[in-house]
Each structure stands twice: as C-alpha cells, then as structure tokens.
Tab-separated table of C-alpha atoms and ligand atoms in Angstrom:
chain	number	residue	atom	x	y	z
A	185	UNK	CA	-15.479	18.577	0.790
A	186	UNK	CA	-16.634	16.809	4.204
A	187	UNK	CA	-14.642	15.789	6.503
A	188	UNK	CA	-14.846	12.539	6.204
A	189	UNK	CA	-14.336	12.063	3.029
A	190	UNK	CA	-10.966	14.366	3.017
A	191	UNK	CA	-7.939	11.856	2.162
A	192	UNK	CA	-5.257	11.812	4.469
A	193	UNK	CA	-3.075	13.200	1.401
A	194	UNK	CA	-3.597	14.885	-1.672
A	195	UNK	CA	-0.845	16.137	-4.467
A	196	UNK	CA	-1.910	18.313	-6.926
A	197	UNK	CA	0.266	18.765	-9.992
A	198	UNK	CA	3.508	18.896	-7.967
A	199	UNK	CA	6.715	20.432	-9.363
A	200	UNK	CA	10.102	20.070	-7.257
A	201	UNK	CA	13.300	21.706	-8.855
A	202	UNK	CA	16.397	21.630	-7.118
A	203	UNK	CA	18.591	24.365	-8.408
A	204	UNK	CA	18.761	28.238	-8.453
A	205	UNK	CA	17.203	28.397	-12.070
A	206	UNK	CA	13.668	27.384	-11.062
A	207	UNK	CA	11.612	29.526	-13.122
A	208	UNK	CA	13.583	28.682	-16.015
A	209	UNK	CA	13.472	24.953	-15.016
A	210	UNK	CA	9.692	25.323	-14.975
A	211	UNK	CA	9.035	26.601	-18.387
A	212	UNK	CA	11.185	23.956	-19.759
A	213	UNK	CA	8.909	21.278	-17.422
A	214	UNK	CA	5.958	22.785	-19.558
A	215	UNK	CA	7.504	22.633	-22.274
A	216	UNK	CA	8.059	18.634	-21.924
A	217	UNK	CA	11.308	18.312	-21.774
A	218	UNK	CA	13.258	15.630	-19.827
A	219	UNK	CA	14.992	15.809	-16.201
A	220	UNK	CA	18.535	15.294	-18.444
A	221	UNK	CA	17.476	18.064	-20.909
A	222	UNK	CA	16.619	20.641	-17.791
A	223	UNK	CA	19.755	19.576	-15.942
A	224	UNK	CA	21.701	20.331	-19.050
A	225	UNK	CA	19.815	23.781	-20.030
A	226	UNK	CA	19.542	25.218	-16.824
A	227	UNK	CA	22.093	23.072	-14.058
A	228	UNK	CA	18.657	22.229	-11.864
A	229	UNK	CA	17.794	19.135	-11.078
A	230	UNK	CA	13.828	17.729	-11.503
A	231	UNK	CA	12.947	16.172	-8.271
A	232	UNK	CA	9.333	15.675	-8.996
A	233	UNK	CA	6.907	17.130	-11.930
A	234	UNK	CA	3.607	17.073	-12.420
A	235	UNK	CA	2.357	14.624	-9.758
A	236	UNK	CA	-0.912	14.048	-8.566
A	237	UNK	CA	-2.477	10.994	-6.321
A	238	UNK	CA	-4.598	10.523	-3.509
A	239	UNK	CA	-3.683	8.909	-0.592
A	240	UNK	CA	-6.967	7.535	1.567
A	241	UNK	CA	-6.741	7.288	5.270
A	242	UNK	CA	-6.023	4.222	6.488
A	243	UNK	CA	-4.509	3.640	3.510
A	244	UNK	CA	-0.875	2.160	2.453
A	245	UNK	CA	0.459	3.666	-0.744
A	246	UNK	CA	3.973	2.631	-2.017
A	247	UNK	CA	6.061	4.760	-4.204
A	248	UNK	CA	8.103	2.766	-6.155
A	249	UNK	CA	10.671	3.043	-8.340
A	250	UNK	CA	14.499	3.251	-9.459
A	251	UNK	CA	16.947	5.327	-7.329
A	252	UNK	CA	16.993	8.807	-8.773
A	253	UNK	CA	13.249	8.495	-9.693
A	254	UNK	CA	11.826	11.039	-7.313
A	255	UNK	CA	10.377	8.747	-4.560
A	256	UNK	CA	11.962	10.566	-1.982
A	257	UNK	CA	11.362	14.266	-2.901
A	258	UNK	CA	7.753	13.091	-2.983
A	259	UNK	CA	7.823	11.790	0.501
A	260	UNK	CA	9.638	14.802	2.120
A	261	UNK	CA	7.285	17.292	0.549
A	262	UNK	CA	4.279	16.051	2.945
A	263	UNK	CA	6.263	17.319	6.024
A	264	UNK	CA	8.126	20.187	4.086
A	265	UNK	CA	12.040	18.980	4.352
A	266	UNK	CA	12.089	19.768	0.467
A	267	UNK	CA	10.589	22.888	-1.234
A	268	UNK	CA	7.713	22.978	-3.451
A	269	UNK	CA	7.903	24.768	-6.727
A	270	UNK	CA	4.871	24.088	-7.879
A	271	UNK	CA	1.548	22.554	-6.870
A	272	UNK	CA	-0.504	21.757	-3.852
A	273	UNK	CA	0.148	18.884	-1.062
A	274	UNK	CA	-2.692	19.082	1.038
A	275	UNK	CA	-3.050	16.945	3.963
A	276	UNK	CA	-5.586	16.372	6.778
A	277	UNK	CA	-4.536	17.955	9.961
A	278	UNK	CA	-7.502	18.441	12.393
A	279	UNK	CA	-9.935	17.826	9.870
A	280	UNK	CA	-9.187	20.187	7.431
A	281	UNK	CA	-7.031	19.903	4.248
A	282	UNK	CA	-4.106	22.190	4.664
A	283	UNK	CA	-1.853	23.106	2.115
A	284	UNK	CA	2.075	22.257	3.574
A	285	UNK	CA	3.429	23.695	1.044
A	286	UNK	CA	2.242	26.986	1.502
A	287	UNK	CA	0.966	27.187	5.408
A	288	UNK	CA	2.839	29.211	7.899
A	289	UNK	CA	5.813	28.010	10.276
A	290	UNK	CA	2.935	27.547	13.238
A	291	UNK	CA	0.822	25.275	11.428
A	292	UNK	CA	3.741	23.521	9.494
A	293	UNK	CA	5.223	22.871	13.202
A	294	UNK	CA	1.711	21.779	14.560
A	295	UNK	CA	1.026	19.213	11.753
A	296	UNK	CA	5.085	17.521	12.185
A	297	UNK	CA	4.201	17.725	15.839
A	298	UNK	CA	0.869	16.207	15.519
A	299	UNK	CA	0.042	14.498	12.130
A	300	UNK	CA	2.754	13.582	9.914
A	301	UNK	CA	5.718	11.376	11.499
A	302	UNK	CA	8.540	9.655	9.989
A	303	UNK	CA	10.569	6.605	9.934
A	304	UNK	CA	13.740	6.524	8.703
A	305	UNK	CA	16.120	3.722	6.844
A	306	UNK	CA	18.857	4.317	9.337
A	307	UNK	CA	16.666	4.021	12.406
A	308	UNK	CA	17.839	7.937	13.479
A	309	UNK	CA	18.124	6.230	17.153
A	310	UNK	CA	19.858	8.809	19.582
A	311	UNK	CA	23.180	6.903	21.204
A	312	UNK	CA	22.710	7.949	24.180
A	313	UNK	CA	19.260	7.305	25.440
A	314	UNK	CA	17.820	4.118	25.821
A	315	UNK	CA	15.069	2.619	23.827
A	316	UNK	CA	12.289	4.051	26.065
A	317	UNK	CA	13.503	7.255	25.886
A	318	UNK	CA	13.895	7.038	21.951
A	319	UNK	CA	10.775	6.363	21.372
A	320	UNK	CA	9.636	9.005	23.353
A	321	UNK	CA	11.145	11.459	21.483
A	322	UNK	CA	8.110	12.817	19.552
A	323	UNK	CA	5.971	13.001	22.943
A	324	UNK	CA	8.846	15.023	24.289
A	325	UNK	CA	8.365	17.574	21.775
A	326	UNK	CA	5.031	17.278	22.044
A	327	UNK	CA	5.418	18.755	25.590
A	328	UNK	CA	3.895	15.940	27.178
A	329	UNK	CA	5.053	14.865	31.100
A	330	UNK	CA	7.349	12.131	31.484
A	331	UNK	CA	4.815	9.464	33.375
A	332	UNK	CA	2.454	10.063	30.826
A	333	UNK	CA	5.110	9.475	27.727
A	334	UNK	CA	6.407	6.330	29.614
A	335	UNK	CA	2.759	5.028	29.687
A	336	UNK	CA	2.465	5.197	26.170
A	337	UNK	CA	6.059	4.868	25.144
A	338	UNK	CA	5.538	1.281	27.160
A	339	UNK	CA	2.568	0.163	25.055
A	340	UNK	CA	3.826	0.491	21.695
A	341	UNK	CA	7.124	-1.168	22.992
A	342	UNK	CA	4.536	-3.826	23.631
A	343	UNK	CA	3.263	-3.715	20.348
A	344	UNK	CA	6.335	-4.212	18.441
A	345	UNK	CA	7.807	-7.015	20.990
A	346	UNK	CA	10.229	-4.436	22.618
A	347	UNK	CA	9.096	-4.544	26.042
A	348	UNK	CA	12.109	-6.172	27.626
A	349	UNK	CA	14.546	-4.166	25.897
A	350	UNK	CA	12.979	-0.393	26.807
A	351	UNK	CA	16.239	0.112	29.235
A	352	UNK	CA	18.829	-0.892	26.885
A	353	UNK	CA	20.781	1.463	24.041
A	354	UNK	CA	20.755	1.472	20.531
A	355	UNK	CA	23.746	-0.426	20.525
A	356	UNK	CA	22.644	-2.592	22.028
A	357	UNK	CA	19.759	-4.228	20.135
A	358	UNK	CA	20.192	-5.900	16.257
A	359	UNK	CA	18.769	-4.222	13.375
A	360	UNK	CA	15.572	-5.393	12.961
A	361	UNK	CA	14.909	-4.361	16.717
A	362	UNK	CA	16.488	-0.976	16.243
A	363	UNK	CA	13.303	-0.209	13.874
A	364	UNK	CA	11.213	-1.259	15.718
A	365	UNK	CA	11.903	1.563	17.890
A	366	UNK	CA	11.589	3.517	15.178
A	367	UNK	CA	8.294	2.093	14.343
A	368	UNK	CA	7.640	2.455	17.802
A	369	UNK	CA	8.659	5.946	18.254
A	370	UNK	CA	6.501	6.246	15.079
A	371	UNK	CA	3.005	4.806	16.550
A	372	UNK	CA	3.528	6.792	19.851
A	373	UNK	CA	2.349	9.972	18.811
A	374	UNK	CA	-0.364	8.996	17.572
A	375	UNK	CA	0.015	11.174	14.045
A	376	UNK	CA	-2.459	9.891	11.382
A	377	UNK	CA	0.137	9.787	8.707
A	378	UNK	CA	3.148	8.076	8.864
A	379	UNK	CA	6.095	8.652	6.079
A	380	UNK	CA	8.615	5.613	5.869
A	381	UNK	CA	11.392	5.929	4.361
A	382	UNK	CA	12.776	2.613	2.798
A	383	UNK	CA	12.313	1.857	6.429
A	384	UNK	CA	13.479	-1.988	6.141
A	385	UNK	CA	16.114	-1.744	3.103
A	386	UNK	CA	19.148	-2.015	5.679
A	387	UNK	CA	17.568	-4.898	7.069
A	388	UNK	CA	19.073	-8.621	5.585
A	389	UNK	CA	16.232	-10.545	3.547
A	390	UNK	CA	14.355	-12.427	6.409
A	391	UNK	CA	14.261	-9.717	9.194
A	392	UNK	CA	12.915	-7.533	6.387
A	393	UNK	CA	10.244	-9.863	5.222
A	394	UNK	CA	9.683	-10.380	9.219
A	395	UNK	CA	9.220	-6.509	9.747
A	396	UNK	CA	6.932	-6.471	6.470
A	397	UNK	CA	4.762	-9.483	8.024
A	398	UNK	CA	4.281	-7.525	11.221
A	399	UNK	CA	3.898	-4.235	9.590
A	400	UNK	CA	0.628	-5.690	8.047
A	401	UNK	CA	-0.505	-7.184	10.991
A	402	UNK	CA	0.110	-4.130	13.215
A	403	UNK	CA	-1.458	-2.391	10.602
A	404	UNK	CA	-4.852	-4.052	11.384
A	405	UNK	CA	-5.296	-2.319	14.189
A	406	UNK	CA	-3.593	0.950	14.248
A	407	UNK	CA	-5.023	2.020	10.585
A	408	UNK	CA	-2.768	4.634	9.924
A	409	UNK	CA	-2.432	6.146	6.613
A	410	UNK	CA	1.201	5.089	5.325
A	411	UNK	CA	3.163	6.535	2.588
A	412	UNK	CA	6.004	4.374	2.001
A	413	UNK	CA	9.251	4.390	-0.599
A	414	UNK	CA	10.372	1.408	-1.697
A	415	UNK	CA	12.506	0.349	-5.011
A	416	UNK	CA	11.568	-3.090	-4.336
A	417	UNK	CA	8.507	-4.515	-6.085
A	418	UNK	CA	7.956	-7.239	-4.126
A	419	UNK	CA	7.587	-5.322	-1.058
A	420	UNK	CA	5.463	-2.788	-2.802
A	421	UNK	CA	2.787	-5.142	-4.148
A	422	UNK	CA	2.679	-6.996	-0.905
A	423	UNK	CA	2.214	-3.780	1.602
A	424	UNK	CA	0.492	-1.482	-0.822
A	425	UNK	CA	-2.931	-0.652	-1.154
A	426	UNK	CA	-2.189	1.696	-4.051
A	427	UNK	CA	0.910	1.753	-5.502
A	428	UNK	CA	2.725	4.835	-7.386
A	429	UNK	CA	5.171	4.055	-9.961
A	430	UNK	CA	7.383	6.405	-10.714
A	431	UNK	CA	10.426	7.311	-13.270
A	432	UNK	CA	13.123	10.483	-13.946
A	433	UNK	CA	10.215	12.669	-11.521
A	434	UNK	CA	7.475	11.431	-12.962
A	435	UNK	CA	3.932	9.273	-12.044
A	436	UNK	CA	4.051	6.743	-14.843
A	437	UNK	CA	0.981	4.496	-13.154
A	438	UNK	CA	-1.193	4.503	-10.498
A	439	UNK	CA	-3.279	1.957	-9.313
A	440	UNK	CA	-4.309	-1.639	-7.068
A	441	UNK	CA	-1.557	-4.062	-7.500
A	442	UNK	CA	-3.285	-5.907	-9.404
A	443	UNK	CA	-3.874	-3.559	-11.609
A	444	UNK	CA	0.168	-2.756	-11.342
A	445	UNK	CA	0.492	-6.140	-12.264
A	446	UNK	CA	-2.395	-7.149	-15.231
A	447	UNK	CA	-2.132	-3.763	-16.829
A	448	UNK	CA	1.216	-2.291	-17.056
A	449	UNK	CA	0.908	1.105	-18.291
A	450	UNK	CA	4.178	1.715	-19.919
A	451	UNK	CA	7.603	-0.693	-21.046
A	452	UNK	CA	8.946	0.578	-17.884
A	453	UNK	CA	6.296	-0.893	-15.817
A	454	UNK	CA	6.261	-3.803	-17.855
A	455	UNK	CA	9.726	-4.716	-17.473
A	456	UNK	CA	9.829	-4.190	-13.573
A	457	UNK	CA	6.748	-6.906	-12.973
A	458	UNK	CA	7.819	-9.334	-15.845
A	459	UNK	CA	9.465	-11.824	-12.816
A	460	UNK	CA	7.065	-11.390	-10.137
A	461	UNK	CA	5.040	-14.069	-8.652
A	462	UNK	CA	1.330	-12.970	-9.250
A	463	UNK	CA	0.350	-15.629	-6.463
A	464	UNK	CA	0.538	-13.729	-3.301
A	465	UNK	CA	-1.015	-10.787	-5.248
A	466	UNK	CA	-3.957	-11.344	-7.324
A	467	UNK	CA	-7.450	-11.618	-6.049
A	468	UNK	CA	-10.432	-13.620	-7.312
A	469	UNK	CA	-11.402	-9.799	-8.157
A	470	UNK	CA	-8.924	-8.917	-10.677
A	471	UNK	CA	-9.021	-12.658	-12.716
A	472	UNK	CA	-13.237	-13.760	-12.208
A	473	UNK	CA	-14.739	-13.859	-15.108
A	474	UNK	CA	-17.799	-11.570	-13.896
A	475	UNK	CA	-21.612	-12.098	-13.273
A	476	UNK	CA	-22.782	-10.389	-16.438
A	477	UNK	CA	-20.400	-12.654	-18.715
A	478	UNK	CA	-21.924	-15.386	-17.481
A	479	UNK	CA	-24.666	-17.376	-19.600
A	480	UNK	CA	-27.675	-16.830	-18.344
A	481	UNK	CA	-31.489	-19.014	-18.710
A	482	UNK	CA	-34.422	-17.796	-16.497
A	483	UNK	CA	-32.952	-17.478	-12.964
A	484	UNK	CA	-30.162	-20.276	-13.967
A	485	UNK	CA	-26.684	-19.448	-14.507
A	486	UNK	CA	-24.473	-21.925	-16.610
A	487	UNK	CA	-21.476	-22.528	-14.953
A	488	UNK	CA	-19.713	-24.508	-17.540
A	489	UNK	CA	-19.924	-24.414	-20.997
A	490	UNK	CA	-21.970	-27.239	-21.818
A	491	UNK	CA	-24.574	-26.095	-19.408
A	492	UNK	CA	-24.148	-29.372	-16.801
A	493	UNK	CA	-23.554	-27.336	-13.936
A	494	UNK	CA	-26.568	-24.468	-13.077
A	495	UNK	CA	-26.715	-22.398	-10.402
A	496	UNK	CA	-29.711	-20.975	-8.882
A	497	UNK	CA	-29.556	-17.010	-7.643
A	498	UNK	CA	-32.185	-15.484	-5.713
A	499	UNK	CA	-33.691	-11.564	-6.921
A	500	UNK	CA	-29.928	-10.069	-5.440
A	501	UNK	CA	-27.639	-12.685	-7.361
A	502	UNK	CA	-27.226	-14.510	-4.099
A	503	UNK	CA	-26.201	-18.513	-4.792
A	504	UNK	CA	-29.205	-20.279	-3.650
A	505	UNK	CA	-28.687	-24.285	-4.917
A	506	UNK	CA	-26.667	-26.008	-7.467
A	507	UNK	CA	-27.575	-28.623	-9.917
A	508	UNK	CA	-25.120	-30.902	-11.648
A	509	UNK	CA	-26.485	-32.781	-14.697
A	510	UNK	CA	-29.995	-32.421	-13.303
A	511	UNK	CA	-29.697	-33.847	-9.794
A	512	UNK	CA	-29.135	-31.493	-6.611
A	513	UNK	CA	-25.932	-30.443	-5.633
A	514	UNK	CA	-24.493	-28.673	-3.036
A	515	UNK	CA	-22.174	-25.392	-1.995
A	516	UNK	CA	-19.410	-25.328	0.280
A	517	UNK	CA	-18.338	-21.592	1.699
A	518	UNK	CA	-14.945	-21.586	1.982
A	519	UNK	CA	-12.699	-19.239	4.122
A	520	UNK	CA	-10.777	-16.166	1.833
A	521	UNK	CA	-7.265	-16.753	3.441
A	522	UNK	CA	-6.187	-20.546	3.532
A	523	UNK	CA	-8.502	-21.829	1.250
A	524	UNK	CA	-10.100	-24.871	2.721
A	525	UNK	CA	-13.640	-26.141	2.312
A	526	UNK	CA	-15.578	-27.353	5.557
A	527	UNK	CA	-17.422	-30.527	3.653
A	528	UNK	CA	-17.713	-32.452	0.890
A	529	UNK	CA	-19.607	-30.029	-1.862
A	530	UNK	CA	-20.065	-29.844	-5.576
A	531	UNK	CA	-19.260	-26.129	-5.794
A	532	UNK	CA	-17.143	-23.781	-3.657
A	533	UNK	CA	-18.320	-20.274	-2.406
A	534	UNK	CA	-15.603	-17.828	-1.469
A	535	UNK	CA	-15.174	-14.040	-0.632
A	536	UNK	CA	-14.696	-12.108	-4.204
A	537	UNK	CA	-11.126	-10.947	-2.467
A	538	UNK	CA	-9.841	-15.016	-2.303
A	539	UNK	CA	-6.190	-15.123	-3.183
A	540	UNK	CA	-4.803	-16.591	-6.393
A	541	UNK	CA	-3.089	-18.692	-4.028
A	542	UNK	CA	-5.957	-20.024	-1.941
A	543	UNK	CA	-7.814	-20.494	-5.433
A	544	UNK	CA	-5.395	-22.944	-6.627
A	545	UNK	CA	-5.184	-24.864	-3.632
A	546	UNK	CA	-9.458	-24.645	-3.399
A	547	UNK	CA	-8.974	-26.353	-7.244
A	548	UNK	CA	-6.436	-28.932	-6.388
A	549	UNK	CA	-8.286	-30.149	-3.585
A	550	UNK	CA	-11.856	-30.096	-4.766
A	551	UNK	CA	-11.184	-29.541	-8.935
A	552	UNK	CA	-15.081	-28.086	-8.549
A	553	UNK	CA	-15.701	-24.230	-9.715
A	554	UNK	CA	-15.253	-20.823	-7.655
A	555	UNK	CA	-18.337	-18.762	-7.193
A	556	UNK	CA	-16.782	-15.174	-5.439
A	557	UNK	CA	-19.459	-13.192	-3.440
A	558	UNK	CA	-19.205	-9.650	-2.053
A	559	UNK	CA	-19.438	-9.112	1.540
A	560	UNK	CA	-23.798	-9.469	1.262
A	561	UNK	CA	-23.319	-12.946	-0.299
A	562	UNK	CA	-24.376	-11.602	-3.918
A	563	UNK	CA	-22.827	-13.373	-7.080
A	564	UNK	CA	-19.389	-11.463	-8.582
A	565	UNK	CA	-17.802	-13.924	-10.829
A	566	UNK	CA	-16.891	-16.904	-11.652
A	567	UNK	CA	-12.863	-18.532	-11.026
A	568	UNK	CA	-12.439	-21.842	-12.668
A	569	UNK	CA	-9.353	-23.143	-14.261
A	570	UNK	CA	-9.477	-20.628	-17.085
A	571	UNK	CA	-9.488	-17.299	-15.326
A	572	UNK	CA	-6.693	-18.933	-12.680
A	573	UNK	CA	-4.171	-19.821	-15.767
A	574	UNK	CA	-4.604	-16.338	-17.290
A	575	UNK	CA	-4.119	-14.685	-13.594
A	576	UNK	CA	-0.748	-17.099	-13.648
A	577	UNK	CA	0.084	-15.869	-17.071
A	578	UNK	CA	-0.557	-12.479	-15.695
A	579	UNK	CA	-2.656	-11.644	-18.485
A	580	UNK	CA	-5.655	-9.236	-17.749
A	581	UNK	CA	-9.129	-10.033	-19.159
A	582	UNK	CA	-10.087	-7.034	-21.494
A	583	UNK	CA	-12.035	-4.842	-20.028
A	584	UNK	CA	-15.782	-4.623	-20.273
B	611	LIG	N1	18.315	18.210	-1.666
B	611	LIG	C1	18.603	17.914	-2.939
B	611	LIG	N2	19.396	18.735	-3.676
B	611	LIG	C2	19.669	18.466	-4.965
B	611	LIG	N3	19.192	17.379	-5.631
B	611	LIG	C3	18.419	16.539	-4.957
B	611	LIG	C4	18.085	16.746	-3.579
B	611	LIG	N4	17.280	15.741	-3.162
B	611	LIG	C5	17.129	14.919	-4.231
B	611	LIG	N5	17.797	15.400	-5.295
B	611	LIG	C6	17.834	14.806	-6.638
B	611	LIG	O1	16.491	14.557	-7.049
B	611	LIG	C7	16.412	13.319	-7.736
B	611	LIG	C8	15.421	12.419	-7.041
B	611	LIG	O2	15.985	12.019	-5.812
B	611	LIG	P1	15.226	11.124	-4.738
B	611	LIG	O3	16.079	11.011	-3.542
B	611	LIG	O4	13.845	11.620	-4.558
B	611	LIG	O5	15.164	9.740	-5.510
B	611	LIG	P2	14.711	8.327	-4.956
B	611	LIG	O6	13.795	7.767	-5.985
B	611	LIG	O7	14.178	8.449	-3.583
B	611	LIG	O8	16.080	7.551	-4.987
B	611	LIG	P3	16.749	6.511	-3.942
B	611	LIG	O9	15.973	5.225	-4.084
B	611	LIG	O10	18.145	6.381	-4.451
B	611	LIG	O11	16.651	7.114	-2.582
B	611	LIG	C9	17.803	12.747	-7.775
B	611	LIG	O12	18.394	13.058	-9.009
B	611	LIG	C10	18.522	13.469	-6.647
B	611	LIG	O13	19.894	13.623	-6.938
C-alpha cells in the first residue's frame, strides 16, 4: 500500500478474551455464540470479537456504545495495555503499518513513545508537579532536554488557554482545566494518534460541551487522527467523523453520522438515535434530493414540479442563470455555516455540506429553493422543503 494512503489505524478481525480459557473461548466465538454463553461455558470474558474498521488520518472516529460493550478493550489494543487474541491492529508508525499486536517490546515502546498517546477520564495529573511539568511528561520520556520541553510544553499551554496556570498544581486548577493539561500533555508530543478515553465524562454538562467546542476547533489545526470512547450519542455524532457502534464486543454499524442517524442498522441502533436532534447533524448531503433525480429538458433543470422555476447548468452541471415563470432570475451563494444570503435572489446556492440547521434558517428567511454544489461549483442536489421535513423526520431517501 503507499504511504500515503496507509490509515492511521486499521483492525482486522479482532478477538479479545479475557480469561485463561482462550482457545476454548475462541472456538465458541466461531461458533457464534454470545459473550453470556462464553462467560458461562468457559468463565472468559469477550472483550472484543470480530472487529474490523479503518481509522483515516486526520480523522475522528467515536466508539460508542453501552458500558460493558467493548469500547474500551478496543481503544487499549492500539497501544497494547490489553492482549490480542486474535486479529491484526496495524497502525502507522514512521510510515509503515505495524502490527501492535504482534511487534516486539522495541518497536511497541517506540510507537507509545512516538505515535500513539492517550488521554485519560481522570486527567492521570501527577500531584506533585505543576502543570508545566505535567504536560511535559511524554517529552521527558522522550529524552528530550528540559529548555526544549518547556518551549513546547509552553505552546500547547497556549493552545488550550493554560498559559497562566503552567506554575500551579493539579489541585489547584477546576476540572475542565485539569484536561486540558491532559489534552495538552497530549498535543505535546506530537504523536499522530491520539486515544481518549471518555476524556470529558467527569466533566458537568457545560464544561463538557465547552471542551467538545474547543476540541473541534483545536482540531482544525492540529489534524490528528483521534480515536475516542464515548457512551454518549450526542457527543459522538457531533465530534465524529466515523462513528463505531458497538454492543456485548461487537461492531453492529459503521458509518458518517448521518448515516448513523438515517440508516440505523439494527433495533439497537435504532433505539439509541430515536431522541436525537438531527439538526446539528445532517448535511444538505445526506437529505438533497440529487442531480440525476431531477427532471431534466435540454440543458434546463425543473426545479419545482410544475416546471416554473428552471435552472440553467453549463457542460459540468455548474448553475449558470435561473428563470422563474419565464422572466430572469437570479442566484444568491450563501455561506455553509450560518446560513445567510448576501442579496435579494430568487434561488440560493450553498456548499453540498450546508447544515440542516443553516437550511432551515436559508428557507425561513428567503422560502426560495437550495441548489448544493461541490467544492468546483458543479450541481449535487436539490434541498427544498421536502427533503428538509424528511431530514427532520430522520427518514433516509432510499437509496439509488
Ligand atoms: N482487564 C480486564 N479483565 C477482565 N475483563 C475485562 C478487562 N477489561 C475489560 N473487561 C471486560 O470486558 C468487557 C468490555 O469492557 P470495556 O471496558 O471495554 O467496556 P466499555 O464499553 O468501555 O465500558 P464502559 O463504558 O463502562 O467503560 C466488560 O465486560 C469488562 O468487564
């Protein structure tokens, strides 16, 4: 595979068994059975079976689940703090996909020291060393002299708005600010992968959404490839690229959150995103109704059903001019995140990756039609009242 294109992680049909009886745990895995039929046969517990996903760098991908499903296991396999029974979890560590599961005690040290780090629920902050010297922690191991680790240390203080408190102790600092150290300790050195643990979970409600917020944003410019456990949805749709449901060990979907969302793949899923809020979620993507469903007459497209609104595309399927009833219209581009609309205009152009949010509020200003484009400007779909209600209703179009 080239380099490039290695993911940052890879599982490949991972089994976990904690117990003596492995072996005999693994036949009955094969055989189907459940984690409560395996626990009763053979006393071992199934931490993980069969699991296989691919985590991209740069990437955030949530596991999510109920406690006891097998989120953790998962995590602590990519740095080796649990045994692997079975499988493969390779991961990029200078440019090559090595399998920590199997690789020697060098290399396993080498890629904790260098590519995987972790952040843990309960911070992990040393008492007695101050924040600076916390979050130097990983550069210490990593051998590195002690103006050199300050100069770094200092910046990603910076970064997570810790700057005046790098002299102070643990103790000293709330909860929210105590991660951030962690986060901080995290970022400074500079491993491609960070594991988080339920990182924010001990945090109350609006610190946590806080942390989340700046997460993201932080995110934006350090694009590191994140692996993060979580048993709350909301926090999984809203930080996840990919999301990886899981239940008694097992993968039961992966996908977008949209996808999480529109197409449930089992009850389980089903019941865990009957109450969310689709609105900070969905995309124009996942509702449009797209390009080739829409009516079509010489280089015209019909925007409405009784053919009163046309739209002109050039050879690419690039919006050109609209007409409404037969006289000229015009388009307004509107921005993806707040959705507003610059001028006056008879129908909106937006980025295919709007937000069901911004699409309402595009509608309840304007009440004119969507027309998503892809980053060259080209045609994608269509969002007009229809395809918003049935993104509301959280009810996927079937597929084409
Ligand atoms: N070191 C261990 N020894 C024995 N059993 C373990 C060990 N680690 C995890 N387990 C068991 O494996 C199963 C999965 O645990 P895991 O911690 O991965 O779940 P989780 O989804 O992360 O749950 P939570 O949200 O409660 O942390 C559980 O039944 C747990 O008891």
């Amino acid at each position: 595979m080239a380099e490039t294109t290695l993911p940052a992680i890879e599982f490949r049909n991972l089994d976990i068994v904690f117990g003596e009886r492995r072996a005999e745990a693994l036949r009955l895995v094969d055989q189907g059975k459940t984690r409560d039929e395996i626990l009763q046969a053979t006393n071992a517990v199934l931490g993980a079976a069969g699991v296989s996903f691919t985590v991209d760098r740069g990437e955030i991908c949530v596991l999510m689940g109920l406690s006891g499903s097998g989120k953790s296991t998962i995590l602590r396999a990519v740095n080796r703090l649990n045994d692997v029974a079975r499988g493969e979890v390779l991961v990029r560590h200078r440019e090559r996909a090595i399998d920590v599961a199997a690789c020697d005690e060098t290399t396993l040290r080498d890629i904790r020291t260098h590519t995987v780090s972790m952040v843990f629920q309960q911070f992990a902050l040393l008492p007695w060393r101050t924040v600076r010297q916390n979050a130097g922690l990983g550069l210490e191991l990593q051998g590195l002299p002690v103006a050199e680790r300050n100069r770094i240390v200092d910046e990603k203080l910076a970064m997570v708005g810790l700057t005046k408190w790098a002299d102070k102790y643990a103790h000293e600092l709330s909860g929210g600010m105590q991660q951030r150290v962690g986060l901080a300790r995290a970022f400074a050195t500079n491993a491609d992968i960070l594991l988080m643990d339920e990182p924010f979970s001990a945090l109350d409600p609006l610190i946590r959404t806080k942390l989340q917020d700046e997460l993201l944003e932080l995110q934006k410019s350090i694009r590191k490839t994140i692996l993060f456990v979580s048993h709350d949805l909301d926090e999984a749709l809203k930080l996840g690229n990919r999301i990886a449901i899981m239940q008694d060990g097992h993968i039961v979907q992966w996908g977008r959150p949209d996808d999480i969302l529109l197409r449930p793949a089992t009850p389980y899923v089903a019941e865990f995103v009957r109450h969310m809020n689709p609105l900070n979620v969905l995309r124009g993507s996942a509702v449009m109704r797209p390009l080739h469903s829409l009516k079509r007459e010489g280089d015209m497209l019909l925007l409405d059903d009784a053919g009163g609104v046309r739209l002109e595309v050039d050879s690419a399927d690039r919006p050109v001019c609209v007409r409404i009833e037969g006289h000229g219209g015009t388009l307004g581009h509107a921005d993806g995140e707040e959705g507003r609309v610059p001028h006056a205009c008879d129908v909106i152009v937006a980025p295919v990756d709007l937000k069901l949010r911004a699409a309402i509020a595009l509608k309840r200003q304007t009440n004119h039609p969507i027309l998503l484009v892809d980053d060259l400007g080209r045609l994608a779909g269509l969002c007009d009242n229809e395809e918003i209600y049935r993104g509301l209703l959280q009810r996927a179009e079937p597929r084409a």
